[in-house]
């Protein structure tokens, strides 16, 4: 199944000059959605790790079913102000702005091994911020896996020194 056939391109979203790869067309098709999650699982099934991290919100879409199938825990990485217990936070740059992410401090134990699962690797800012948070809390990021990688935006270079895997590359 060519998963790229299920991804819609939206020009000038969310701002002029951005070509948005819309996965909602993939998600509404049960076979394509399953194939997408399976493609991400196949990227990391050889790795030893404890827990999958997924950034809000599309990291939840892929990370939760991956965790379920692989019998791993799942930790949400949220936008600022969404988590009720004490948090660690990090500001970071997006391809079209800035944002802040947070994770519960007690979600990471020293030496715990994580995989970051997200829908898109663009500039690498989100994944880099998560890696920094996990290190700060004493955890280890084994790998980052993305459904789509936009190679021209050089996010992989921002994550140099970390294992990066992608199901689809544009």
PDB file of N, CA, C and O in Angstrom, residues 3-11 13 19-28 58 61-62 119-120 147-148 150 168 170:
ATOM      1  N   UNK A   3       1.289   4.594   1.075  1.00  0.00           N
ATOM      2  CA  UNK A   3       0.637   5.482   2.035  1.00  0.00           C
ATOM      3  C   UNK A   3       0.623   6.937   1.581  1.00  0.00           C
ATOM      4  O   UNK A   3      -0.258   7.693   1.987  1.00  0.00           O
ATOM      5  N   UNK A   4       1.553   7.325   0.733  1.00  0.00           N
ATOM      6  CA  UNK A   4       1.559   8.703   0.234  1.00  0.00           C
ATOM      7  C   UNK A   4       0.292   9.016  -0.565  1.00  0.00           C
ATOM      8  O   UNK A   4      -0.121  10.167  -0.641  1.00  0.00           O
ATOM      9  N   UNK A   5      -0.340   7.982  -1.121  1.00  0.00           N
ATOM     10  CA  UNK A   5      -1.593   8.190  -1.860  1.00  0.00           C
ATOM     11  C   UNK A   5      -2.744   8.605  -0.946  1.00  0.00           C
ATOM     12  O   UNK A   5      -3.782   9.050  -1.429  1.00  0.00           O
ATOM     13  N   UNK A   6      -2.573   8.421   0.361  1.00  0.00           N
ATOM     14  CA  UNK A   6      -3.629   8.748   1.322  1.00  0.00           C
ATOM     15  C   UNK A   6      -3.367  10.057   2.060  1.00  0.00           C
ATOM     16  O   UNK A   6      -4.108  10.405   2.970  1.00  0.00           O
ATOM     17  N   UNK A   7      -2.311  10.754   1.678  1.00  0.00           N
ATOM     18  CA  UNK A   7      -1.952  12.013   2.329  1.00  0.00           C
ATOM     19  C   UNK A   7      -2.250  13.157   1.370  1.00  0.00           C
ATOM     20  O   UNK A   7      -1.804  13.153   0.218  1.00  0.00           O
ATOM     21  N   UNK A   8      -3.007  14.126   1.862  1.00  0.00           N
ATOM     22  CA  UNK A   8      -3.431  15.265   1.046  1.00  0.00           C
ATOM     23  C   UNK A   8      -2.484  16.443   1.286  1.00  0.00           C
ATOM     24  O   UNK A   8      -2.095  16.713   2.416  1.00  0.00           O
ATOM     25  N   UNK A   9      -2.128  17.136   0.216  1.00  0.00           N
ATOM     26  CA  UNK A   9      -1.315  18.348   0.312  1.00  0.00           C
ATOM     27  C   UNK A   9      -2.214  19.574   0.364  1.00  0.00           C
ATOM     28  O   UNK A   9      -3.115  19.717  -0.460  1.00  0.00           O
ATOM     29  N   UNK A  10      -1.966  20.448   1.346  1.00  0.00           N
ATOM     30  CA  UNK A  10      -2.711  21.697   1.477  1.00  0.00           C
ATOM     31  C   UNK A  10      -1.698  22.842   1.386  1.00  0.00           C
ATOM     32  O   UNK A  10      -0.829  22.980   2.245  1.00  0.00           O
ATOM     33  N   UNK A  11      -1.817  23.635   0.341  1.00  0.00           N
ATOM     34  CA  UNK A  11      -0.901  24.759   0.138  1.00  0.00           C
ATOM     35  C   UNK A  11      -1.290  25.937   1.033  1.00  0.00           C
ATOM     36  O   UNK A  11      -2.468  26.188   1.258  1.00  0.00           O
ATOM     37  N   UNK A  13      -0.946  26.504   4.310  1.00  0.00           N
ATOM     38  CA  UNK A  13      -1.532  26.256   5.620  1.00  0.00           C
ATOM     39  C   UNK A  13      -0.429  25.813   6.567  1.00  0.00           C
ATOM     40  O   UNK A  13       0.366  24.941   6.201  1.00  0.00           O
ATOM     41  N   UNK A  19       3.589  24.147   2.798  1.00  0.00           N
ATOM     42  CA  UNK A  19       2.852  23.044   2.192  1.00  0.00           C
ATOM     43  C   UNK A  19       2.591  22.028   3.293  1.00  0.00           C
ATOM     44  O   UNK A  19       3.516  21.388   3.794  1.00  0.00           O
ATOM     45  N   UNK A  20       1.340  21.909   3.699  1.00  0.00           N
ATOM     46  CA  UNK A  20       0.934  21.058   4.818  1.00  0.00           C
ATOM     47  C   UNK A  20       0.605  19.666   4.306  1.00  0.00           C
ATOM     48  O   UNK A  20      -0.196  19.512   3.377  1.00  0.00           O
ATOM     49  N   UNK A  21       1.218  18.643   4.905  1.00  0.00           N
ATOM     50  CA  UNK A  21       0.912  17.242   4.577  1.00  0.00           C
ATOM     51  C   UNK A  21      -0.190  16.793   5.540  1.00  0.00           C
ATOM     52  O   UNK A  21       0.054  16.552   6.712  1.00  0.00           O
ATOM     53  N   UNK A  22      -1.397  16.682   5.021  1.00  0.00           N
ATOM     54  CA  UNK A  22      -2.585  16.402   5.832  1.00  0.00           C
ATOM     55  C   UNK A  22      -2.821  14.904   5.946  1.00  0.00           C
ATOM     56  O   UNK A  22      -3.127  14.238   4.962  1.00  0.00           O
ATOM     57  N   UNK A  23      -2.691  14.385   7.168  1.00  0.00           N
ATOM     58  CA  UNK A  23      -2.882  12.951   7.402  1.00  0.00           C
ATOM     59  C   UNK A  23      -4.327  12.576   7.706  1.00  0.00           C
ATOM     60  O   UNK A  23      -4.637  11.392   7.838  1.00  0.00           O
ATOM     61  N   UNK A  24      -5.229  13.550   7.810  1.00  0.00           N
ATOM     62  CA  UNK A  24      -6.612  13.202   8.149  1.00  0.00           C
ATOM     63  C   UNK A  24      -7.242  12.317   7.081  1.00  0.00           C
ATOM     64  O   UNK A  24      -8.119  11.510   7.391  1.00  0.00           O
ATOM     65  N   UNK A  25      -6.798  12.438   5.849  1.00  0.00           N
ATOM     66  CA  UNK A  25      -7.313  11.586   4.776  1.00  0.00           C
ATOM     67  C   UNK A  25      -6.827  10.146   4.942  1.00  0.00           C
ATOM     68  O   UNK A  25      -7.538   9.205   4.574  1.00  0.00           O
ATOM     69  N   UNK A  26      -5.654   9.964   5.516  1.00  0.00           N
ATOM     70  CA  UNK A  26      -5.159   8.627   5.831  1.00  0.00           C
ATOM     71  C   UNK A  26      -5.912   8.055   7.030  1.00  0.00           C
ATOM     72  O   UNK A  26      -6.312   6.893   7.018  1.00  0.00           O
ATOM     73  N   UNK A  27      -6.124   8.879   8.033  1.00  0.00           N
ATOM     74  CA  UNK A  27      -6.750   8.405   9.268  1.00  0.00           C
ATOM     75  C   UNK A  27      -8.186   7.945   9.080  1.00  0.00           C
ATOM     76  O   UNK A  27      -8.656   7.067   9.812  1.00  0.00           O
ATOM     77  N   UNK A  28      -8.899   8.513   8.122  1.00  0.00           N
ATOM     78  CA  UNK A  28     -10.295   8.117   7.936  1.00  0.00           C
ATOM     79  C   UNK A  28     -10.438   6.796   7.181  1.00  0.00           C
ATOM     80  O   UNK A  28     -11.527   6.237   7.118  1.00  0.00           O
ATOM     81  N   UNK A  58      -0.803  15.223  17.416  1.00  0.00           N
ATOM     82  CA  UNK A  58      -0.724  14.121  16.452  1.00  0.00           C
ATOM     83  C   UNK A  58       0.231  13.015  16.891  1.00  0.00           C
ATOM     84  O   UNK A  58       0.137  11.892  16.398  1.00  0.00           O
ATOM     85  N   UNK A  61      -1.901  10.372  18.208  1.00  0.00           N
ATOM     86  CA  UNK A  61      -2.575   9.556  17.190  1.00  0.00           C
ATOM     87  C   UNK A  61      -1.758   8.325  16.849  1.00  0.00           C
ATOM     88  O   UNK A  61      -2.300   7.228  16.702  1.00  0.00           O
ATOM     89  N   UNK A  62      -0.449   8.492  16.722  1.00  0.00           N
ATOM     90  CA  UNK A  62       0.403   7.361  16.369  1.00  0.00           C
ATOM     91  C   UNK A  62       0.998   6.667  17.597  1.00  0.00           C
ATOM     92  O   UNK A  62       1.122   5.447  17.625  1.00  0.00           O
ATOM     93  N   UNK A 119       3.925  12.460  14.256  1.00  0.00           N
ATOM     94  CA  UNK A 119       3.487  12.374  12.872  1.00  0.00           C
ATOM     95  C   UNK A 119       4.482  12.974  11.896  1.00  0.00           C
ATOM     96  O   UNK A 119       4.575  12.540  10.768  1.00  0.00           O
ATOM     97  N   UNK A 120       5.258  13.992  12.335  1.00  0.00           N
ATOM     98  CA  UNK A 120       6.032  14.766  11.371  1.00  0.00           C
ATOM     99  C   UNK A 120       7.369  15.217  11.932  1.00  0.00           C
ATOM    100  O   UNK A 120       7.431  15.766  13.033  1.00  0.00           O
ATOM    101  N   UNK A 147       6.067   9.488  11.347  1.00  0.00           N
ATOM    102  CA  UNK A 147       5.311   8.964  10.217  1.00  0.00           C
ATOM    103  C   UNK A 147       5.818   9.608   8.925  1.00  0.00           C
ATOM    104  O   UNK A 147       6.076   8.925   7.944  1.00  0.00           O
ATOM    105  N   UNK A 148       5.986  10.934   8.932  1.00  0.00           N
ATOM    106  CA  UNK A 148       6.469  11.671   7.759  1.00  0.00           C
ATOM    107  C   UNK A 148       7.705  12.477   8.144  1.00  0.00           C
ATOM    108  O   UNK A 148       7.719  13.133   9.180  1.00  0.00           O
ATOM    109  N   UNK A 150      10.001  15.541   6.444  1.00  0.00           N
ATOM    110  CA  UNK A 150      10.182  16.529   5.387  1.00  0.00           C
ATOM    111  C   UNK A 150      11.684  16.808   5.291  1.00  0.00           C
ATOM    112  O   UNK A 150      12.221  17.665   6.002  1.00  0.00           O
ATOM    113  N   UNK A 168       7.804   7.521   6.130  1.00  0.00           N
ATOM    114  CA  UNK A 168       7.724   8.146   4.804  1.00  0.00           C
ATOM    115  C   UNK A 168       8.625   9.380   4.775  1.00  0.00           C
ATOM    116  O   UNK A 168       8.713  10.107   5.762  1.00  0.00           O
ATOM    117  N   UNK A 170       9.485  12.850   2.427  1.00  0.00           N
ATOM    118  CA  UNK A 170       9.181  13.752   1.302  1.00  0.00           C
ATOM    119  C   UNK A 170      10.383  14.655   1.089  1.00  0.00           C
ATOM    120  O   UNK A 170      11.019  15.083   2.015  1.00  0.00           O
TER     121      UNK A 170
END
